[in-house]
Coordinates of C-alpha atoms in Angstrom, one line a residue:
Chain A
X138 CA 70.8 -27.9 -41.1
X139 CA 72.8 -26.8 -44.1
X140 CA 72.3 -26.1 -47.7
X141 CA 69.0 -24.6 -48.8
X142 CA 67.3 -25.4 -45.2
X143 CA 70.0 -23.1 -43.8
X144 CA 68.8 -19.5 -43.8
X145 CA 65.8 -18.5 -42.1
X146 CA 64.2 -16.7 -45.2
X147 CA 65.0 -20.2 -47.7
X148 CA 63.1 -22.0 -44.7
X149 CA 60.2 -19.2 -45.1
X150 CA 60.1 -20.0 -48.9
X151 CA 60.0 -24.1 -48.3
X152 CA 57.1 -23.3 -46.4
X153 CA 55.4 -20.9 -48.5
X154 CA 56.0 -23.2 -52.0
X155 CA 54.9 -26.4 -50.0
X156 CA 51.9 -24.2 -49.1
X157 CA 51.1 -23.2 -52.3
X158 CA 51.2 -26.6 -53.8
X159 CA 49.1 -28.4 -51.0
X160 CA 46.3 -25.5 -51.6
X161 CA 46.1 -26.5 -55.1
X162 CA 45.9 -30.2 -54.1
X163 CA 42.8 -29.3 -52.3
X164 CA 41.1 -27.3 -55.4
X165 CA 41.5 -30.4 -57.4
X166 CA 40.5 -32.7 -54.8
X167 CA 37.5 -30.6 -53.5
X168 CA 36.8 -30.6 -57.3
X169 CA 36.8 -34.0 -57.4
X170 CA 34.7 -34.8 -54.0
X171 CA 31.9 -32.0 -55.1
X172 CA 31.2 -34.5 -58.1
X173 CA 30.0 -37.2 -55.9
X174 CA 27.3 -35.3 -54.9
X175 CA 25.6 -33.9 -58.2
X176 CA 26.5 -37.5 -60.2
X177 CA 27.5 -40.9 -58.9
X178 CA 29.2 -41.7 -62.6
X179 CA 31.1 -38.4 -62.5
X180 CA 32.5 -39.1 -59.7
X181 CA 33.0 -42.5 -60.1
X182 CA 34.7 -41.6 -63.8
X183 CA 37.3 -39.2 -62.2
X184 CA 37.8 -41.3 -59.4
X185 CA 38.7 -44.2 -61.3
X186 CA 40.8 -41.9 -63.4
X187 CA 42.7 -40.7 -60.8
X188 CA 43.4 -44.0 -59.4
X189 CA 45.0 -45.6 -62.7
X190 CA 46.5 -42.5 -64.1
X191 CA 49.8 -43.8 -64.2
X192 CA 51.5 -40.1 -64.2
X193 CA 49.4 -39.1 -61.2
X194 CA 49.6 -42.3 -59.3
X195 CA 53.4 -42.4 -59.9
X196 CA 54.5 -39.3 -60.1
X197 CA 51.9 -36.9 -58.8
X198 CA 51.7 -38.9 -55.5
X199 CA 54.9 -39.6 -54.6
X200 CA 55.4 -35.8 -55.1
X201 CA 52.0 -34.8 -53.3
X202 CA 53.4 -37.2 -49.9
X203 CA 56.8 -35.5 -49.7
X204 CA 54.1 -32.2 -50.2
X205 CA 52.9 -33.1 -46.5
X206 CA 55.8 -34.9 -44.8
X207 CA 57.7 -31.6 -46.0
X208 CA 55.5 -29.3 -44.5
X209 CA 54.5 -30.8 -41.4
X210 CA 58.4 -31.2 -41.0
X211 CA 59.3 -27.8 -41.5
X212 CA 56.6 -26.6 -39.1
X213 CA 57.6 -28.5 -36.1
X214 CA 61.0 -27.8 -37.0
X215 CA 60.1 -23.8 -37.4
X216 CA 57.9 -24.2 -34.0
X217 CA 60.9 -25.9 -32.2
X218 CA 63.5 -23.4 -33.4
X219 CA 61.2 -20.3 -32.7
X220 CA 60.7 -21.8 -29.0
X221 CA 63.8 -22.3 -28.6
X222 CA 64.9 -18.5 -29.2
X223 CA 62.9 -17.6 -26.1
X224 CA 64.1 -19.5 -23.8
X225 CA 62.5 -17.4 -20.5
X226 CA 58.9 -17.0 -21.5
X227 CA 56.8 -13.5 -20.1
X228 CA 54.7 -13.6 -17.2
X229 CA 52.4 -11.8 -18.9
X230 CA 51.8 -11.6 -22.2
X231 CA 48.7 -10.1 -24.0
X232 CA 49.3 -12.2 -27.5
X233 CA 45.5 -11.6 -28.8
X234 CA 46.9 -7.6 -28.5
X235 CA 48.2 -7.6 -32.4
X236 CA 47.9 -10.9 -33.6
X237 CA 45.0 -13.5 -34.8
X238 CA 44.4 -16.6 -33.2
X239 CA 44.8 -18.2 -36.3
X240 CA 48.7 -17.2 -36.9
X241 CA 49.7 -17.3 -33.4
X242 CA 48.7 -21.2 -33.4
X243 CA 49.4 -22.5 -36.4
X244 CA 51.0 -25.5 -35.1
X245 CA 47.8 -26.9 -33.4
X246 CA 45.6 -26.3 -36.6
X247 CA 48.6 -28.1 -38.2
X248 CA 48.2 -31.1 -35.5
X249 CA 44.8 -31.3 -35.9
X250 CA 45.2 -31.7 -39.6
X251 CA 47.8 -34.3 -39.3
X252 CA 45.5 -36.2 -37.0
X253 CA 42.8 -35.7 -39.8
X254 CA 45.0 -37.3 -42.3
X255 CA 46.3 -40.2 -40.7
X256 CA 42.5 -40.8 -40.2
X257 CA 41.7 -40.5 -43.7
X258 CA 44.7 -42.7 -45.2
X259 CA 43.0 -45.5 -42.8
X260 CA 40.1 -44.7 -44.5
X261 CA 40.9 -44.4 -48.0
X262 CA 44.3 -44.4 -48.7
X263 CA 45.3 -47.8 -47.3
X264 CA 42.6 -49.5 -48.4
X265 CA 42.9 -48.6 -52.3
X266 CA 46.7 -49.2 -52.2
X267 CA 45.5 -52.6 -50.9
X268 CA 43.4 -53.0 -53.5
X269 CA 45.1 -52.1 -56.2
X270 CA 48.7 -53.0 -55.6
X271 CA 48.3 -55.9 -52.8
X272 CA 45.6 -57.6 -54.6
X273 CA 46.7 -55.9 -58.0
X274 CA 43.0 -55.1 -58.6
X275 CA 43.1 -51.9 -60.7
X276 CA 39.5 -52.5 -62.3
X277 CA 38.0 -50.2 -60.0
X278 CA 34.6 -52.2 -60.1
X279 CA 32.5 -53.5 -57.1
X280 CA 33.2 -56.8 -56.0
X281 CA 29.8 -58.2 -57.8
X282 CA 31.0 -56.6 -60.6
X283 CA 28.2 -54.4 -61.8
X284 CA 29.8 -50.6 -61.6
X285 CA 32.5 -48.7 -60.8
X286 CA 33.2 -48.8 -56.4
X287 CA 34.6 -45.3 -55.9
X288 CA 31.0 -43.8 -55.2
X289 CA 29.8 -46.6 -52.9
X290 CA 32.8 -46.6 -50.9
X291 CA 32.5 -43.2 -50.0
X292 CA 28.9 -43.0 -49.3
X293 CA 29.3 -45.7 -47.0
X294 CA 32.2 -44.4 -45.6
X295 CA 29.9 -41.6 -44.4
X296 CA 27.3 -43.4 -42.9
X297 CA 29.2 -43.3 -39.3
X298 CA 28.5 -40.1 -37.5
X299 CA 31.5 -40.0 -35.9
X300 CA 33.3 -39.9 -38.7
X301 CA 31.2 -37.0 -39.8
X302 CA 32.2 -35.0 -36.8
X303 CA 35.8 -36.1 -36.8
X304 CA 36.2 -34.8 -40.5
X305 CA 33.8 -31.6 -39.8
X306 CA 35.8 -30.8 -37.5
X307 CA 39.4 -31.0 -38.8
X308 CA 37.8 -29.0 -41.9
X309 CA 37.3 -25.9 -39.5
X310 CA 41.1 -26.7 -38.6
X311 CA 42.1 -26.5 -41.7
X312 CA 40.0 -23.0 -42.4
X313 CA 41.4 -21.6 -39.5
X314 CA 44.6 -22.9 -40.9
X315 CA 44.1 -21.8 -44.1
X316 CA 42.7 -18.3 -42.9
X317 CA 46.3 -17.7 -42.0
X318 CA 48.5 -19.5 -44.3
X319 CA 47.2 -18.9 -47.7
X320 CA 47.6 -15.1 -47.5
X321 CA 50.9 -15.6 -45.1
X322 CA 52.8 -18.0 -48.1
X323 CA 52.1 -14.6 -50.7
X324 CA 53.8 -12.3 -47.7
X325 CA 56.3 -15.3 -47.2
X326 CA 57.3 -14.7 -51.2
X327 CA 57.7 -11.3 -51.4
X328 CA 53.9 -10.1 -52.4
X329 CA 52.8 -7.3 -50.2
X330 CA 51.7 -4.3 -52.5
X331 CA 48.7 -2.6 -54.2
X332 CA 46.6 -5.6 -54.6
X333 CA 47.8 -7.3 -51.3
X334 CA 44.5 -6.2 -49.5
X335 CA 42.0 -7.9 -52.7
X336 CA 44.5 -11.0 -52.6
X337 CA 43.6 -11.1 -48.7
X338 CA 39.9 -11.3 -49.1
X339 CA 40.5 -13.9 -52.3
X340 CA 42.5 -16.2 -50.3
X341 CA 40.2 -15.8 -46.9
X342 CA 37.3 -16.6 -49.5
X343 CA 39.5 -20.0 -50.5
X344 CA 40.4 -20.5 -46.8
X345 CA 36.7 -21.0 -46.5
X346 CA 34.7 -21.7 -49.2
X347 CA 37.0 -24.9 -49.5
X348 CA 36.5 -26.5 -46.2
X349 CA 33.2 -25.4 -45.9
X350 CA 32.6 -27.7 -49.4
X351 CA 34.0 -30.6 -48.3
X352 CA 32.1 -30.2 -44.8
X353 CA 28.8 -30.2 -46.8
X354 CA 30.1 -33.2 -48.6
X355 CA 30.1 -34.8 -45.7
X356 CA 27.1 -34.1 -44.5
X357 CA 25.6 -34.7 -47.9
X358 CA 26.4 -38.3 -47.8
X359 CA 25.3 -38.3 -44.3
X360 CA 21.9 -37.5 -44.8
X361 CA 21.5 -39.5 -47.9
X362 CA 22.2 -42.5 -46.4
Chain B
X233 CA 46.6 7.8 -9.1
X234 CA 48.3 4.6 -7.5
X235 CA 49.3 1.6 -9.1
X236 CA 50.5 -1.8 -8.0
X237 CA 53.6 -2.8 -10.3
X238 CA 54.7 -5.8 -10.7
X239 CA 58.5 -5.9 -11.8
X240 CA 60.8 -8.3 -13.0
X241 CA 64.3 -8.5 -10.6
X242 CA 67.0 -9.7 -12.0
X243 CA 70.8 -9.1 -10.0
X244 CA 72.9 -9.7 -13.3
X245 CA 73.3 -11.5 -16.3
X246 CA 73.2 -15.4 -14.6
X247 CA 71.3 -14.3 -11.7
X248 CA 68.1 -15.6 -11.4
X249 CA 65.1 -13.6 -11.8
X250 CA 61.9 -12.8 -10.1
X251 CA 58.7 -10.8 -10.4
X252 CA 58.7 -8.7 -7.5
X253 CA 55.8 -6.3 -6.3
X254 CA 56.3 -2.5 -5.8
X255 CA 53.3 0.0 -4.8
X256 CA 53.2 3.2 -6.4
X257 CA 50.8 6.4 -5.2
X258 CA 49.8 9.9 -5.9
X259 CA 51.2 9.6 -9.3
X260 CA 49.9 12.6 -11.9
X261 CA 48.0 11.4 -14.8
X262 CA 50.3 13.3 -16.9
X263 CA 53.3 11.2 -15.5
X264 CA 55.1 9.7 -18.2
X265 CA 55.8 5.8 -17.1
X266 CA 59.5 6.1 -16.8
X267 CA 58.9 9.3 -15.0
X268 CA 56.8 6.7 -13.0
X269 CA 59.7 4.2 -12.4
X270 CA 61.9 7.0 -11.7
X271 CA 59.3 8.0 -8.9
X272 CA 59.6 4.2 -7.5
X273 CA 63.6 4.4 -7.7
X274 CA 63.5 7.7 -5.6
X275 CA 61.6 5.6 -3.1
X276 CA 63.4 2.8 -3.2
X277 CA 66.8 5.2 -2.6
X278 CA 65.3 6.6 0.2
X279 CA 64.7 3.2 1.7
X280 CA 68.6 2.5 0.7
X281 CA 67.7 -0.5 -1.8
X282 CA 68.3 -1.3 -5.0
X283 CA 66.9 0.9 -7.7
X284 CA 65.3 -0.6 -10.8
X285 CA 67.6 -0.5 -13.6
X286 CA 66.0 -0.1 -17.0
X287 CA 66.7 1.5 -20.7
X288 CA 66.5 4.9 -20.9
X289 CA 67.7 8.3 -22.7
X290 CA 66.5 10.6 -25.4
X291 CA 62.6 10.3 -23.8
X292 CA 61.4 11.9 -27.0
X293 CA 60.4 9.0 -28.7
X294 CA 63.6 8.8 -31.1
X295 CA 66.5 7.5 -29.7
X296 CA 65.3 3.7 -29.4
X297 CA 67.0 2.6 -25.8
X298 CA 63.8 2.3 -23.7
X299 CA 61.8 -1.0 -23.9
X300 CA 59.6 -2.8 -21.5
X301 CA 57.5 -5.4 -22.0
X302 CA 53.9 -3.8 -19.7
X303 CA 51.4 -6.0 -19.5
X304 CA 52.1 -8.1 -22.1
X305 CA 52.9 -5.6 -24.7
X306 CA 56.1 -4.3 -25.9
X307 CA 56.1 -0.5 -25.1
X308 CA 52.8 -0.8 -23.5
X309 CA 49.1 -1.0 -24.7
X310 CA 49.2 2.5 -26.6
X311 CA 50.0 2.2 -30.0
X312 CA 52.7 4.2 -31.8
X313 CA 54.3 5.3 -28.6
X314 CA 57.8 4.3 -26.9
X315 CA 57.7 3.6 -23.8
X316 CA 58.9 6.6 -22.8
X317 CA 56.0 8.7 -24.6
X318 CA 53.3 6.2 -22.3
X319 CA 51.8 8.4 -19.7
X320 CA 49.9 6.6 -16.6
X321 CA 46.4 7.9 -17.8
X322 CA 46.3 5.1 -20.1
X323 CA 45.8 2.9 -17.2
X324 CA 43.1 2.7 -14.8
X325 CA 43.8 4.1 -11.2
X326 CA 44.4 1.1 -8.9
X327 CA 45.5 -1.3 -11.7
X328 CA 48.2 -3.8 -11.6
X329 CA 50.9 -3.4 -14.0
X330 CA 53.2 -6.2 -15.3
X331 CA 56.6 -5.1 -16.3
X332 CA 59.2 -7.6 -17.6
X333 CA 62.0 -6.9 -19.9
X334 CA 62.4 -7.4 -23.7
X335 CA 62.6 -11.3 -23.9
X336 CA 64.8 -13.1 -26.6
X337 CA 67.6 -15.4 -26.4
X338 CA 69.1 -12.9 -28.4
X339 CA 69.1 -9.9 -26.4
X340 CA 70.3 -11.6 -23.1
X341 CA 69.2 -9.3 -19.5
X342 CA 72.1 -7.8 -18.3
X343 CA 70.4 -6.4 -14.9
X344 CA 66.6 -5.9 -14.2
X345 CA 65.0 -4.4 -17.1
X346 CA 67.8 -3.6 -19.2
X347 CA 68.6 -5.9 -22.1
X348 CA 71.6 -6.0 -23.9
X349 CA 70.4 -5.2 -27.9
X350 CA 73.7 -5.4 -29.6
X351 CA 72.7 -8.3 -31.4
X352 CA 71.2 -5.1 -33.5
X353 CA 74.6 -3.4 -34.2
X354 CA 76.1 -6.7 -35.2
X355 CA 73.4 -7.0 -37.8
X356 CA 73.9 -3.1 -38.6
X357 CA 77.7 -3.7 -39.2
X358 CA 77.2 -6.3 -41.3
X359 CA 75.8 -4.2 -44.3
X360 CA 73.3 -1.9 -43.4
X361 CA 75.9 1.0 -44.7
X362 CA 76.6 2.2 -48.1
X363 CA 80.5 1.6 -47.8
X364 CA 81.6 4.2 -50.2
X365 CA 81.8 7.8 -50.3
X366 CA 78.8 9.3 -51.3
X367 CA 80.0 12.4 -51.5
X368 CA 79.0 16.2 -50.7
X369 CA 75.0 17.0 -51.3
X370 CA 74.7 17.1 -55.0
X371 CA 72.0 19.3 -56.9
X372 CA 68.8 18.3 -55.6
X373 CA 67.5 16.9 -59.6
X374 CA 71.1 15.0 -60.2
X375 CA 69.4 11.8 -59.3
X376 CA 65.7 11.6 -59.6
X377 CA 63.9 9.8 -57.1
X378 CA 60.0 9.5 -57.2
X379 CA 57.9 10.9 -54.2
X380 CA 56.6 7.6 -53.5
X381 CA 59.4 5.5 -53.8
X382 CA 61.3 8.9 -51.3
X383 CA 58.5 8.6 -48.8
X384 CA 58.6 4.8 -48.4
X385 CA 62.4 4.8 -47.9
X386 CA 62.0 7.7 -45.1
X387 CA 59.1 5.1 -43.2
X388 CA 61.7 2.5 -43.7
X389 CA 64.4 4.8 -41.9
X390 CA 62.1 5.8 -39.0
X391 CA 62.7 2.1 -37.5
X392 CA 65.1 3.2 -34.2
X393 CA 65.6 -0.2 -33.4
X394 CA 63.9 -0.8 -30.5
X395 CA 63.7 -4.5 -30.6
X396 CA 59.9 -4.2 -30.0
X397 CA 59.2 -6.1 -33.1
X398 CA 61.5 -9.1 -31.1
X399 CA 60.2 -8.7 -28.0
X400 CA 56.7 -9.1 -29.5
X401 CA 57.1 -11.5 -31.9
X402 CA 55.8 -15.1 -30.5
X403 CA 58.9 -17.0 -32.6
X404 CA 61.3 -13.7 -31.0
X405 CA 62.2 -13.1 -34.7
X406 CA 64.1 -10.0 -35.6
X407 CA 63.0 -9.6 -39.7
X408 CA 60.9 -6.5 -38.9
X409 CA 64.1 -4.7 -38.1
X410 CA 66.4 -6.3 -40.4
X411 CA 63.7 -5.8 -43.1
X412 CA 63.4 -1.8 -42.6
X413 CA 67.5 -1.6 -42.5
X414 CA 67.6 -3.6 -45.9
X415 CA 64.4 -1.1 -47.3
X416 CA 65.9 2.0 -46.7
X417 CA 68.7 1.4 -48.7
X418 CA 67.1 -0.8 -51.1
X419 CA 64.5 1.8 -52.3
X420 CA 67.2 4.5 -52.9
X421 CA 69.5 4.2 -56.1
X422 CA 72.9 4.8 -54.3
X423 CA 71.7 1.5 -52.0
X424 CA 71.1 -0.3 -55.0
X425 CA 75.1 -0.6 -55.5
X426 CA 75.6 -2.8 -52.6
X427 CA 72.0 -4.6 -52.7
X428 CA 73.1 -8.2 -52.8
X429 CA 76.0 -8.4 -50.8
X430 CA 73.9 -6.2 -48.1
X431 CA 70.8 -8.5 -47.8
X432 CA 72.6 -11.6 -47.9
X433 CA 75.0 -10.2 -45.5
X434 CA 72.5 -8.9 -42.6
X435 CA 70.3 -12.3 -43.3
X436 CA 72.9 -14.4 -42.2
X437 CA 74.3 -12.5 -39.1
X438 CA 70.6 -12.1 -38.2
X439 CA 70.8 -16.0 -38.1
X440 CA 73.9 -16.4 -36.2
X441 CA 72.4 -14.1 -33.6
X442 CA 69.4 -16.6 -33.0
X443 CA 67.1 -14.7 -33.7
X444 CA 63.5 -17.1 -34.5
X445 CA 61.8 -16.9 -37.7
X446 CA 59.1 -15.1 -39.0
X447 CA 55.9 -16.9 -39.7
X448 CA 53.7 -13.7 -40.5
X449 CA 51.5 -13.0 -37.4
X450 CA 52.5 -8.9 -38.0
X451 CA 52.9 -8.6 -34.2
X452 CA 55.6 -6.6 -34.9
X453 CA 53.7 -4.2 -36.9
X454 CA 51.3 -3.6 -34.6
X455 CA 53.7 -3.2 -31.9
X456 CA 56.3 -1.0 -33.9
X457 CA 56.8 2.4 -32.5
X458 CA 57.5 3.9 -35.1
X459 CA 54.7 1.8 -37.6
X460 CA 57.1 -0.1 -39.7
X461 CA 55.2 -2.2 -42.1
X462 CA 55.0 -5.7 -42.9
X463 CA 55.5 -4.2 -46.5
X464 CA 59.5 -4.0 -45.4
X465 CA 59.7 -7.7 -44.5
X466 CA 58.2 -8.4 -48.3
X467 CA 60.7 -6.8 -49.8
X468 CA 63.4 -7.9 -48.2
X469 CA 62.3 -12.0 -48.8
X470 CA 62.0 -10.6 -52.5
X471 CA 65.6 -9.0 -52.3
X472 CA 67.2 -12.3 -50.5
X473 CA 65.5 -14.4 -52.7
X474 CA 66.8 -12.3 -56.0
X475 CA 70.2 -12.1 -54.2
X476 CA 70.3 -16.0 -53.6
X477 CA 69.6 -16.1 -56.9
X478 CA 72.7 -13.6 -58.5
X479 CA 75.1 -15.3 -55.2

């Protein structure tokens, strides 16, 4: 690698940034998901917003793709490198001794996560790039015209209970994930001081308050079926 | 007490390696654990093999050289200590020890337990030195230096470069180390003069040396003699990225 990618601490930064951005990606969309459940129109309203926006559709998502391919890149090319400097592994070695779970396998709550997302662009993402730019439907309404879609295509998408426990359980991944790489991006930067230890319990809260709302989502539209 | 260890054998550098068991008994309580190994090598004389080889020198907890990796942790499962501060009553009489070198690409084994660290100096040399004179001790008030800012560059200087935080690390990165050579100097106004070449400089040979990368798991922290913080590693992405940044 050369350039920016070249130093270890620029690659700790890439990480970190990407990190950072793909958090906030998950306020807004968690945001956006938590109004299906109080109001059907709400939702329906920001959904369809979302979907037309041309600034967010063209810009926002294009940038919010490279978001993931970039990290997920950079981790399995930060775990290969790392394995790679140990070449003769220990015999014994007593990880859980001074390290978390959580940061010592970042890469599988990263694959799990991957899986999760290739699941949900099957499930969403394909589909509404089908409908809108295959068919070039951008109404957003139902096919018998009376409403918006957004709301009935997720409620129905959570009618399967495997489904349910597929996305239940990559949302613990990503907590465990998160539990270890929100708080890890501000070391990653350069913020360890003073207010380090209230920033660790605001961005454990995130890592899982978040998840843990889109879990209940889920389930919300389970049960209501 | 009597202990069955379980040591890593290793002829030379390309030789290959192999765990090999040992049996220890009658050892004190108050025995340090090289004391212990050196108890096994007197053995092993007498029955005209091999002795171990392994790091060893000041055994006062300051001069860095010994390592071992003993069951599964870097300098053993007391906190704070060297190895050469571990006595054998923090294990259980009977109990099986694991002892392996220091592992990283970047410290290669040269024989046994002894690993060849000067991947460290290399890193050293390349700026972890003010290169001017700094003269002959001035009046104590000539430069003012808060008591905070004083006492976090002396933690920074206690690092004696072990290479525990390497041998710990999961990814076998080297920034704990690195990051405490870059503090020390950083904090302190006459270190200030050579900031940006210094952490650019050390960064990069810490690279070339293969070190892994850091992804945060503070291992190394917990496994640091000498109780380096994370707050070390921190500062020094802050002064690379702020040096980046100058060029």
């Amino acid at each position: 690698m050369s350039g920016i990618l070249s130093s270890s601490l620029a690659r700790k930064y890439a990480m970190a940034l990407s990190a950072f951005f793909l958090i906030f990606f998950l306020l807004i969309h968690v945001s956006v998901n938590l109004l299906s459940v109080f109001s059907e129109d709400a939702f329906n309203t920001a959904s369809h917003f979302m979907g037309t926006n041309p600034l967010i559709q063209f810009i926002m998502q294009p940038i919010l793709i490279f978001g993931v391919v970039f990290h997920f890149v950079m981790g399995f090319v930060l775990e290969l490198k790392n394995k790679s400097a140990r070449s003769v592994k220990y015999v014994k070695n007593n990880g859980a001794a001074n390290a978390t779970w959580m940061s010592r396998n970042m890469i599988y709550s990263g694959l799990a996560i991957l899986a999760f997302i290739v699941l949900h662009f099957i499930d969403f993402w394909i589909p509404e790039i089908n409908t809108k730019y295959i068919h070039g439907d951008t109404s957003g309404l139902l096919q018998n015209g009376e409403g918006l879609r957004y709301f009935e295509e997720l409620h129905l998408k959570f009618s399967n209970p495997l489904r349910v426990g597929a996305y239940v359980l990559a949302f613990v991944f990503l907590a465990l994930h998160l539990l270890h790489g929100f708080q890890s991006a501000f070391q990653s930067m350069g913020m360890n001081n003073k207010y380090t230890k209230s920033f660790k319990k605001w961005t454990k809260g995130y890592a899982i308050i978040v998840p843990l709302l889109f879990i209940i989502i889920a389930l919300f539209h389970f049960f209501n079926q | 007490m009597d202990f069955t260890l379980k040591i890593w054998r290793q002829d030379s550098a390309n030789a290959q390696g192999s765990m090999k068991d040992y049996k220890v008994t009658d050892i004190s309580s108050d025995t340090s654990f090289l004391e212990m190994l050196d108890v096994l090598n007197q053995q092993l004389i007498e029955k005209g093999e091999d002795v171990i080889a392994f790091d060893n020198d000041c055994r006062e907890g300051v001069c860095g050289m010994c390592s071992l990796y003993i069951n599964g942790e870097a300098h053993g499962p007391k906190k704070l200590v060297t190895t050469c501060q571990l006595y054998m009553r923090s294990f259980k009489d009977g109990q099986t020890i694991y002892i392996e070198p220091f592992r990283a690409d970047a410290f290669p084994i040269v024989k046994d337990l002894v690993v060849d660290r000067s991947a460290f100096e290399r890193i050293q040399q390349a700026g972890g030195y003010n290169s001017f004179d700094t003269g002959s001790a001035e009046d104590a008030n000539n430069i003012l230096i808060d008591k905070e800012t004083a006492a976090a560059a002396f933690d920074s200087a206690e690092c004696i470069g072990c290479g525990a935080c390497v041998a710990t690390c999961k990814n076998s990165s080297a920034m704990l180390f690195v990051s405490a050579k870059v503090s020390q100097f950083a904090l302190l106004p006459q270190g200030r003069i050579e900031a940006t070449s210094r952490v650019l400089n050390m960064v990069k040979q810490m690279d070339e040396e293969g070190f892994g990368n850091c992804t945060n798991t503070g291992a190394c922290e917990v496994e640091c003699p000498k109780g380096i913080s994370l707050e070390n590693i921190a500062r020094m992405n802050r002064e690379y990225l702020a040096a980046s940044l100058k060029g």
